[in-house]
PDB file of C-alpha atoms in Angstrom:
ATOM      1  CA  UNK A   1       1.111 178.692 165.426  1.00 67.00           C
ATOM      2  CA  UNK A   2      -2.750 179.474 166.508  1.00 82.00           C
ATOM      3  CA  UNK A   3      -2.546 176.269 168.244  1.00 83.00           C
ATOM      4  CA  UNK A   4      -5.809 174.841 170.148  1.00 84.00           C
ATOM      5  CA  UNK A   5      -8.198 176.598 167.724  1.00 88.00           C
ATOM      6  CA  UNK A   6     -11.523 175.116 168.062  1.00 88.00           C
ATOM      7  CA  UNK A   7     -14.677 175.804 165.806  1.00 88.00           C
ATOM      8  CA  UNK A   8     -17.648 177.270 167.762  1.00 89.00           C
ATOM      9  CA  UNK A   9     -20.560 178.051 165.695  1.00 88.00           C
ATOM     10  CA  UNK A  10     -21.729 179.320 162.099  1.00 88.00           C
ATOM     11  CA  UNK A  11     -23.959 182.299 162.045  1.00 88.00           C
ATOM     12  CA  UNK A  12     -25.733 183.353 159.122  1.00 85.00           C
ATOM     13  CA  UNK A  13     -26.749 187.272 160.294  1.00 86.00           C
ATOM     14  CA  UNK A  14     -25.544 190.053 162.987  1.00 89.00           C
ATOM     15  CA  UNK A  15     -27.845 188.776 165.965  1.00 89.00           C
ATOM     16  CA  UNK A  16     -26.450 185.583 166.490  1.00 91.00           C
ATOM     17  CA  UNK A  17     -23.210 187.208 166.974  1.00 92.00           C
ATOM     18  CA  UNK A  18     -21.570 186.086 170.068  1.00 92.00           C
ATOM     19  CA  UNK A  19     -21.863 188.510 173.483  1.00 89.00           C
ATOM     20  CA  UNK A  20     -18.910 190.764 173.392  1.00 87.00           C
ATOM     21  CA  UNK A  21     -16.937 189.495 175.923  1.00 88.00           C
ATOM     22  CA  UNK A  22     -13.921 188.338 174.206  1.00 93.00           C
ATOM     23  CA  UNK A  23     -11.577 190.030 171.761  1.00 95.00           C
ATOM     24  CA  UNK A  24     -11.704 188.746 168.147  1.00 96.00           C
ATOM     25  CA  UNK A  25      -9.578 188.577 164.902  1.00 96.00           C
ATOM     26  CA  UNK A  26     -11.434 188.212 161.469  1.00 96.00           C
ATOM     27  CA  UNK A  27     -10.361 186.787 157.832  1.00 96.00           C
ATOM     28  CA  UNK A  28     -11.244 188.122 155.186  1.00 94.00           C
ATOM     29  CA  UNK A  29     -10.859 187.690 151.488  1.00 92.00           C
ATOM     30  CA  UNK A  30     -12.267 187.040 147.758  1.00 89.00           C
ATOM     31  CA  UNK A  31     -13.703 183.256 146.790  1.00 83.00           C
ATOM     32  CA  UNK A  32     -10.656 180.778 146.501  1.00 84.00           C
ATOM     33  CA  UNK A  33      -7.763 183.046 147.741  1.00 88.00           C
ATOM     34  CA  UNK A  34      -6.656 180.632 150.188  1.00 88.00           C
ATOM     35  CA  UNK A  35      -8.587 181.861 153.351  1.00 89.00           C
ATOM     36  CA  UNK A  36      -9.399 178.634 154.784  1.00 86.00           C
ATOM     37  CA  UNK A  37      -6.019 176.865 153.785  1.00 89.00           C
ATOM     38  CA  UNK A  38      -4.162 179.628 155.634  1.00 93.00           C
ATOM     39  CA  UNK A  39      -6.721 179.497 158.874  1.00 91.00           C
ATOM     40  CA  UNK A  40      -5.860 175.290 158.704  1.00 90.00           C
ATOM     41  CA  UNK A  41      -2.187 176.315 158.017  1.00 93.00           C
ATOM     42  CA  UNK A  42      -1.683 179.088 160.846  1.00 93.00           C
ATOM     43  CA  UNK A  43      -3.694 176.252 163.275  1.00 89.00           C
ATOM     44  CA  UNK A  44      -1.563 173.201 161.908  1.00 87.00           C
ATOM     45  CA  UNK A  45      -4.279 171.820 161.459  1.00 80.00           C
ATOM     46  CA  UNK A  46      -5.711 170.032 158.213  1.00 73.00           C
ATOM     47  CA  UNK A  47      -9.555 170.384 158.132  1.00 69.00           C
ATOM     48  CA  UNK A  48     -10.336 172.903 160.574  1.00 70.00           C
ATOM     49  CA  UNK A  49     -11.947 175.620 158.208  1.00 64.00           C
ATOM     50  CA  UNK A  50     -13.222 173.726 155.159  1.00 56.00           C
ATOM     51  CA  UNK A  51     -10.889 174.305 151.655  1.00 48.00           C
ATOM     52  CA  UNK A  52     -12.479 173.452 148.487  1.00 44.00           C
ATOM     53  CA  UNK A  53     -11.743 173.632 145.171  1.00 46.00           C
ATOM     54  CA  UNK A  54     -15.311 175.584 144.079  1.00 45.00           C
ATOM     55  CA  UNK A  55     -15.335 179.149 145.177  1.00 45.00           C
ATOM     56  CA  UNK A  56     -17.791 180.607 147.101  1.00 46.00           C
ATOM     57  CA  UNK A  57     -18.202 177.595 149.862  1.00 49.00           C
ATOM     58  CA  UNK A  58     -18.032 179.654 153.014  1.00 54.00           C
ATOM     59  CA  UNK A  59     -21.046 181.087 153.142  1.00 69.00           C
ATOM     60  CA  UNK A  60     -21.567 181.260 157.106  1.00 81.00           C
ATOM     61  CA  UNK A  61     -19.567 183.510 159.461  1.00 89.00           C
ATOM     62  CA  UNK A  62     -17.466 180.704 160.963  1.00 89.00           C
ATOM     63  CA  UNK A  63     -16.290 181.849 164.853  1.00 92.00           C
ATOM     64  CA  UNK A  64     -13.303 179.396 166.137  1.00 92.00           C
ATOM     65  CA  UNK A  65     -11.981 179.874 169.374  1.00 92.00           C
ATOM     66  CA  UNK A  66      -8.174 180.783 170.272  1.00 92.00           C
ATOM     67  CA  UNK A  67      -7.783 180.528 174.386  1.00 89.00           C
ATOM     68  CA  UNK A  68      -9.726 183.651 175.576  1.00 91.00           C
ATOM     69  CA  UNK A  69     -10.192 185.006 171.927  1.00 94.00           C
ATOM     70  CA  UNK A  70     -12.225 184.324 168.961  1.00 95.00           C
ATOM     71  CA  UNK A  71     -10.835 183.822 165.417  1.00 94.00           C
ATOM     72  CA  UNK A  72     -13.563 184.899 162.792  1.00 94.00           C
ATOM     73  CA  UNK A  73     -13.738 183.157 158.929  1.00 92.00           C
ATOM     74  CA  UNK A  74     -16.389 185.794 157.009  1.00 91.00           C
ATOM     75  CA  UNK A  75     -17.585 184.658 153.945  1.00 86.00           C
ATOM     76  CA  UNK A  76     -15.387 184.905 150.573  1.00 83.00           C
ATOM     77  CA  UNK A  77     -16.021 187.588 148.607  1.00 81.00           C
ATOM     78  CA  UNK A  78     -16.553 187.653 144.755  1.00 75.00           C
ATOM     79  CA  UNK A  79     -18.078 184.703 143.664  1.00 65.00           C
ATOM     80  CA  UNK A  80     -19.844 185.565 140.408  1.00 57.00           C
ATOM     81  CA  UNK A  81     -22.431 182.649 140.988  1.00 67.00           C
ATOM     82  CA  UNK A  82     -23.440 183.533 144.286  1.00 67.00           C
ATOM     83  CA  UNK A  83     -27.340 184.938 143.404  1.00 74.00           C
ATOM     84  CA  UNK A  84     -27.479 188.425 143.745  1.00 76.00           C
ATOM     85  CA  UNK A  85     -29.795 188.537 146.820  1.00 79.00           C
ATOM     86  CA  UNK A  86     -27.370 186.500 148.957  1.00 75.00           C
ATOM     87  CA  UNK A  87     -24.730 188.420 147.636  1.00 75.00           C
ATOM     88  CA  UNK A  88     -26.019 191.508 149.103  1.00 79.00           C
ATOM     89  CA  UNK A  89     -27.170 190.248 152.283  1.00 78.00           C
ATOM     90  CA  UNK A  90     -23.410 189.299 152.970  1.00 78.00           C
ATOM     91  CA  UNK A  91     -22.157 192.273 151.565  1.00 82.00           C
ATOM     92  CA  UNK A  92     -24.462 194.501 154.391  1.00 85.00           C
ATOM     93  CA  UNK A  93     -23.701 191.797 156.548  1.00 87.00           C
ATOM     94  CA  UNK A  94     -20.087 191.335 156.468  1.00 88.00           C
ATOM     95  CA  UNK A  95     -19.618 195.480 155.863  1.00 88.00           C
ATOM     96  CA  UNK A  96     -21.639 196.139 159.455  1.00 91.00           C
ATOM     97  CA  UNK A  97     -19.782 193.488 160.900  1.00 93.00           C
ATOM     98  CA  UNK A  98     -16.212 195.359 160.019  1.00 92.00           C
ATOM     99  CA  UNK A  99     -17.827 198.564 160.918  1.00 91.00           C
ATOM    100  CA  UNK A 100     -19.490 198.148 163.814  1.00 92.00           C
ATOM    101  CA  UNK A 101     -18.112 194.869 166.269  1.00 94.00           C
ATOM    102  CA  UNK A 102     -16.093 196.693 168.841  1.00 93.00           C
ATOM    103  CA  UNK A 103     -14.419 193.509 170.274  1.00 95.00           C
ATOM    104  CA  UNK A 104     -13.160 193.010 166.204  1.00 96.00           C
ATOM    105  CA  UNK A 105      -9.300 193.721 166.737  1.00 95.00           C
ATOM    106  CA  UNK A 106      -7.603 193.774 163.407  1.00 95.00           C
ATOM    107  CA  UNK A 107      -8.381 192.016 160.218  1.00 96.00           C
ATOM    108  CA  UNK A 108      -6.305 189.387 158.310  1.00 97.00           C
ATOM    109  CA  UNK A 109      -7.032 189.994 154.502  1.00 97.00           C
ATOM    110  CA  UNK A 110      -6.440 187.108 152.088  1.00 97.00           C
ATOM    111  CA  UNK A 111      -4.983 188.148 148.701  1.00 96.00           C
ATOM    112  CA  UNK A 112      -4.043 185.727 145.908  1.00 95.00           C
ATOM    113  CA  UNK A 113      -0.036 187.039 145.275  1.00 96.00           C
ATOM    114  CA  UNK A 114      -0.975 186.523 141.010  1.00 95.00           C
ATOM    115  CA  UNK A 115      -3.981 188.943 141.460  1.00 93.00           C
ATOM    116  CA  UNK A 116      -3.614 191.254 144.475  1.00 93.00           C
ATOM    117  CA  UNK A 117      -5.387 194.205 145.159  1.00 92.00           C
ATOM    118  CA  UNK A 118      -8.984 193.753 143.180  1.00 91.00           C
ATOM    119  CA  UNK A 119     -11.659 196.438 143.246  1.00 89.00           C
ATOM    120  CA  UNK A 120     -13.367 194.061 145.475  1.00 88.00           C
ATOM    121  CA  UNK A 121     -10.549 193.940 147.868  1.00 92.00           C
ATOM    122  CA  UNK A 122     -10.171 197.884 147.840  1.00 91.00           C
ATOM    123  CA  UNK A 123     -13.815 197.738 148.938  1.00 87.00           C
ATOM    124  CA  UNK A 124     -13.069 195.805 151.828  1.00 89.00           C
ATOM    125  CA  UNK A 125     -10.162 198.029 152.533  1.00 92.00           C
ATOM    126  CA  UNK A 126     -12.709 201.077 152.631  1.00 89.00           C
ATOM    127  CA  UNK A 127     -15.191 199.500 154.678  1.00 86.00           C
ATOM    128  CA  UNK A 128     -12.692 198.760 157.204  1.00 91.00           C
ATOM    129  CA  UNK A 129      -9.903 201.817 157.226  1.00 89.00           C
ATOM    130  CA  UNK A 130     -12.363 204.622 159.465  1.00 89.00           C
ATOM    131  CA  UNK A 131     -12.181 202.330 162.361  1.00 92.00           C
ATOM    132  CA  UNK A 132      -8.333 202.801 162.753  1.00 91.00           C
ATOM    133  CA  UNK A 133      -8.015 198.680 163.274  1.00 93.00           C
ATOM    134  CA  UNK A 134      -4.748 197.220 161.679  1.00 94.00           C
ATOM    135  CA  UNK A 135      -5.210 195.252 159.002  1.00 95.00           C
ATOM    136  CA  UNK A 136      -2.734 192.424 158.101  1.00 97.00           C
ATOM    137  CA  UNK A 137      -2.527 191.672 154.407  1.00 97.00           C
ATOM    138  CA  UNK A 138      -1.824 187.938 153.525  1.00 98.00           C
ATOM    139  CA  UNK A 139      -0.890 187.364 149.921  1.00 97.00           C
ATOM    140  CA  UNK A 140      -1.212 183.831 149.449  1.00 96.00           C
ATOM    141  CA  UNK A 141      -0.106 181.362 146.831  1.00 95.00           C
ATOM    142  CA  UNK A 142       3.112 183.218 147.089  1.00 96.00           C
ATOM    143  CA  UNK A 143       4.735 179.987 145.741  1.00 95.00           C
ATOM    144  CA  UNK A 144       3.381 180.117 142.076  1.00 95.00           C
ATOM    145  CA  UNK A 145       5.395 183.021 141.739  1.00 95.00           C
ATOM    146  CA  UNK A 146       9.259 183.432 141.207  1.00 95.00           C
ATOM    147  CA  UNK A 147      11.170 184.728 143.735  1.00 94.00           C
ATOM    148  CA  UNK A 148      11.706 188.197 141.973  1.00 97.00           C
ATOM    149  CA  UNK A 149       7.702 188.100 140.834  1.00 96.00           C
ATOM    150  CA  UNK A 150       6.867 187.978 144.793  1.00 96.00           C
ATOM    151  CA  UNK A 151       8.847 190.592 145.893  1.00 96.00           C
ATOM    152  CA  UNK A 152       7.979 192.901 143.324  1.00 96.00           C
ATOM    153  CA  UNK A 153       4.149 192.019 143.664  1.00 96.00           C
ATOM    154  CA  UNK A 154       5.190 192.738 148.072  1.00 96.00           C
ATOM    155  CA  UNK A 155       6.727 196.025 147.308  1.00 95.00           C
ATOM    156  CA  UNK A 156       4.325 197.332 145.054  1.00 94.00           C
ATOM    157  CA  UNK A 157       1.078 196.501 147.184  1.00 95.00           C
ATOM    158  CA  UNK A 158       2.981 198.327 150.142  1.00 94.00           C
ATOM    159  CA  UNK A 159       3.300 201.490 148.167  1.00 93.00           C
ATOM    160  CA  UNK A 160       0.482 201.548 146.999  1.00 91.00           C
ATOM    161  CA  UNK A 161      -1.411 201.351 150.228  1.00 92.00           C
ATOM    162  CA  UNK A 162       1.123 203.328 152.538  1.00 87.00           C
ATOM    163  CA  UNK A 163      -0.594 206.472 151.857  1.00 82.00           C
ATOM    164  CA  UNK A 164      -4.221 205.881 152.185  1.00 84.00           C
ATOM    165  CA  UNK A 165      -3.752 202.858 154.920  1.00 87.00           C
ATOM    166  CA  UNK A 166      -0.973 203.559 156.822  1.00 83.00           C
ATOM    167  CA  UNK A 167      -1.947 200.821 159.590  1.00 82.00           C
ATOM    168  CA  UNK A 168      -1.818 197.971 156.934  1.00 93.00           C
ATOM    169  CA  UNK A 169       1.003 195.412 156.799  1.00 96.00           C
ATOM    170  CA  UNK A 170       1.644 193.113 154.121  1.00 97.00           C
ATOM    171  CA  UNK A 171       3.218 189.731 153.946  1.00 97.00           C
ATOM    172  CA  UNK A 172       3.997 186.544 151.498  1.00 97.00           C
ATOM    173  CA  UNK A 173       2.425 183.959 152.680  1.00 97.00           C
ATOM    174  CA  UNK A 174       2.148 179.893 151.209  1.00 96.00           C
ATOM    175  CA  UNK A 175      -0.051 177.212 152.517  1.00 93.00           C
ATOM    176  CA  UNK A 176       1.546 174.730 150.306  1.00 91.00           C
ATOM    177  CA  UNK A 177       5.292 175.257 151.226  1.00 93.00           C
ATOM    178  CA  UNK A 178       4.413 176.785 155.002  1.00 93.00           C
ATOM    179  CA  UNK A 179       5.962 180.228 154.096  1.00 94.00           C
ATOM    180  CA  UNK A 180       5.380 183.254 156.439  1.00 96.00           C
ATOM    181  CA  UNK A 181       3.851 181.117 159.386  1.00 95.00           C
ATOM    182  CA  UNK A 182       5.541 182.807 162.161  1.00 95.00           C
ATOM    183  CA  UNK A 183       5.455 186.287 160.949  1.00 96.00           C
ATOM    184  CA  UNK A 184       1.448 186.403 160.552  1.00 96.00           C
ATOM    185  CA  UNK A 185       1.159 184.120 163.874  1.00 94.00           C
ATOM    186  CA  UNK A 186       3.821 186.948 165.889  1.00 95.00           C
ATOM    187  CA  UNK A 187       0.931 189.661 164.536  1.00 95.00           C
ATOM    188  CA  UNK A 188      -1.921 188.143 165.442  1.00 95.00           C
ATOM    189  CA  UNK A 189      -0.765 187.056 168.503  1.00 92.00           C
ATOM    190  CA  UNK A 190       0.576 190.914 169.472  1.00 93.00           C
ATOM    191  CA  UNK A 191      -3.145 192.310 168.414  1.00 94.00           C
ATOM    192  CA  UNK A 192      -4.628 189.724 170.969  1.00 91.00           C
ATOM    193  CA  UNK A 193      -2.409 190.453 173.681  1.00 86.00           C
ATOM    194  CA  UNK A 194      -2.817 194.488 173.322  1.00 79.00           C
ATOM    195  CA  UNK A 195      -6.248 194.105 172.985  1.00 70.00           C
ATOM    196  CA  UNK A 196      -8.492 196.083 175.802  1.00 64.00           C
ATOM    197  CA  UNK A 197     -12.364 195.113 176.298  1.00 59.00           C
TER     198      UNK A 197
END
């Protein structure tokens, strides 16, 4: 569990970004995939990062802090209402963020289990992959699908991104019935602790 996790602040561009003093670990994933309900699941905690049922509600860069660390909620991605202007300022935003933040450790992305793997998600995966980070792959909802469904959708993504990612992992996760709490808390937890400022 990321137990004691606090919310900071809410930034809405890259100079309001904290100093880089502390190591950080950012979510990431498209409108509604279950970002915030796993941040409030991994924290046992109900509100902390606000769920709703409309997409597109995190709109801020949402820093919470873990002990000495920072946990990161970024914006959902893929909202067809957003306007197009605020879409792209998040996209730059969001893309220089993964890019560039040097204290960013590894990235926990957010993928609904019935719909893995989107074009937008692949985008996300390209922005991030040059700078050699880990990246954690959460597929959520994990619970609306059978058994045999889940594992076949698990497999499949890891194939699929062996080649071109090799430093991605890739879990089942489910708010609702508290699946895969301790294996995406024991990765987090061992990017923090071999993290060097």
């Amino acid at each position: 569990m990321l137990n004691g996790l606090k919310f900071i602040t809410s930034i809405n561009d890259l100079y309001s970004l904290p100093q880089e003093g502390r190591a950080e670990i950012a979510f990431a994933g498209r409108s509604n995939a279950g970002k915030s309900s796993a941040i409030n699941t991994l924290a046992n905690h109900n509100r902390l990062a606000f769920v709703s049922k409309t997409p597109g509600r995190t709109q801020l860069i949402n820093y919470f802090s873990l002990g000495a660390h920072y946990i990161v909620d970024l914006p959902g991605y893929g909202y067809a209402k957003v306007p197009e202007k605020l879409r792209l300022h998040w996209q730059s935003i969001i893309a220089s963020y993964l890019q560039n933040r040097s204290v960013l450790k590894g990235l926990i992305l957010i993928m609904d289990a019935r719909h893995p793997l989107t074009l937008l998600d692949q985008q996300m995966l390209d922005w991030f992959a040059p700078t050699g980070k880990p990246v954690h792959i959460l597929l959520s909802k994990a619970d609306k699908l059978s058994r045999n469904q889940a594992t076949f959708t698990l497999n499949k993504i890891k194939t699929d991104l062996s080649v071109s990612f090799p430093l991605i992992t890739v879990q089942l996760f489910s708010s609702l019935k508290r699946q895969g709490i301790e294996e995406a808390c024991k990765t987090i937890q061992s990017w923090l602790e071999n993290s060097v400022l």
